[in-house]
Amino acid sequence: MIPPMLLREVEYARPSSVEEAIGLLAGHEGARALAGGQTIVNVMKARAASPDVLVDLGRLEELRSITVSGGTLQLGAMATYTQIMASSEVDVSRPILADVAAQIADVQVRNRGTIGGNICSNDPTNHLPPLLVALGASMTIRGADGERTVPAEEFFLGVYMTAVGEGELLLSVSVPAAAKAADGFASVTIGRDGTCIANAAANVSDPGVTLVLGCVAAVPVLLKPDGTDDESVRAAVADANLEPPSDVHASADYRHQLATVCAVRAVRQAAERGR
Ligand SMILES: Cc1cc2nc3c(=O)[nH]c(=O)nc-3n(C[C@H](O)[C@H](O)[C@H](O)COP(=O)(O)OP(=O)(O)OC[C@H]3O[C@@H](n4cnc5c(N)ncnc54)[C@H](O)[C@@H]3O)c2cc1C
């Protein structure tokens, strides 16, 4: 008997331009982009998804660049976590991105995994979706009909669902450059390098406090506490009427408590950095 294959048979293309990649994605109904492969290949192994065509973005060097210009840090969708951690552009313009990238999984995952793959998969336990909402990021998406920019708070639509439609490609993520920005992030993970059970990202600036919770709903939950003191933060989380999922790692009640703890820590860290 022939043993079952690890992956179902799949066609594979390795375009050498963004236009070619979009043509392939738009031209095949069951086509999916392949970035670092750290989520999609596992999902394919588990037979939870079975694309007919994988469009490997690995040759698209223009999607790997990290630049700062006109007060904006632009990260190509194929920039890896390791690249973000080592980037002097990130260091001088929004260092929290490197801090948080360094907390994702282990060195193998960080060497392969990309910012684009992280947010396009929109696993609610991922580190980057709440962070990018808190930083006021925006995402540039291109399809056969042209290019558009979507604010991070409108990008995440549901579990594994984002504003990137069929046949479209995420090109880059733009973040306001602010080296001294009062940003914070806190998480509780399964083990040292593990997946988040709860996480929170915060920014404290002139218009007020922005607090974004991950892991408690299908999409990041954006809150606006009245102040940076613990009581205001706890009140904002309590007023959000969260209904977090319950799973083998945490009951809904426990995850709610962890979300409050992470929220307080993230805002404290942001306020501290702003002093
Ligand atoms: C052991 C392990 C532990 C992990 N722990 C964490 C963790 O603690 N925190 C965390 O945040 N993540 C974690 N991850 C997930 C990891 O960060 C992945 O790298 C990430 O979720 C997906 O990035 P990728 O580049 O590998 O994307 P891929 O797996 O290649 O793609 C993911 C999805 O995004 C789509 N996609 C990718 N790029 C684009 C694009 N430019 N345009 C349109 N669609 C695109 C793909 O079609 C696919 O549907 C872990 C992964 C592993 C294997």
Short mmCIF file of N, CA and C in Angstrom, two decimals, residues 16 23 89 150 154 170 226 270:
data_model
loop_
_atom_site.label_atom_id
_atom_site.label_comp_id
_atom_site.label_asym_id
_atom_site.label_seq_id
_atom_site.Cartn_x
_atom_site.Cartn_y
_atom_site.Cartn_z
N SER A 16 8.33 36.02 -10.58
CA SER A 16 9.47 36.91 -10.35
C SER A 16 9.06 38.38 -10.34
N GLY A 23 -1.35 38.04 -11.08
CA GLY A 23 -1.97 37.34 -12.22
C GLY A 23 -2.24 35.88 -11.87
N GLU A 89 16.31 50.77 10.57
CA GLU A 89 15.17 51.64 10.26
C GLU A 89 14.08 51.46 11.34
N VAL A 150 -5.66 50.30 3.53
CA VAL A 150 -6.70 50.01 4.52
C VAL A 150 -6.12 50.24 5.91
N GLU A 154 -9.46 48.33 10.24
CA GLU A 154 -10.47 47.77 9.31
C GLU A 154 -9.93 46.55 8.56
N LEU A 170 -1.08 41.41 -0.28
CA LEU A 170 -0.65 42.47 0.64
C LEU A 170 0.76 42.86 0.22
N ASP A 226 -9.95 55.99 29.70
CA ASP A 226 -9.96 57.43 30.01
C ASP A 226 -8.59 57.94 30.44
N ALA A 270 3.71 51.51 28.17
CA ALA A 270 3.63 52.63 27.22
C ALA A 270 3.81 53.96 27.95
#
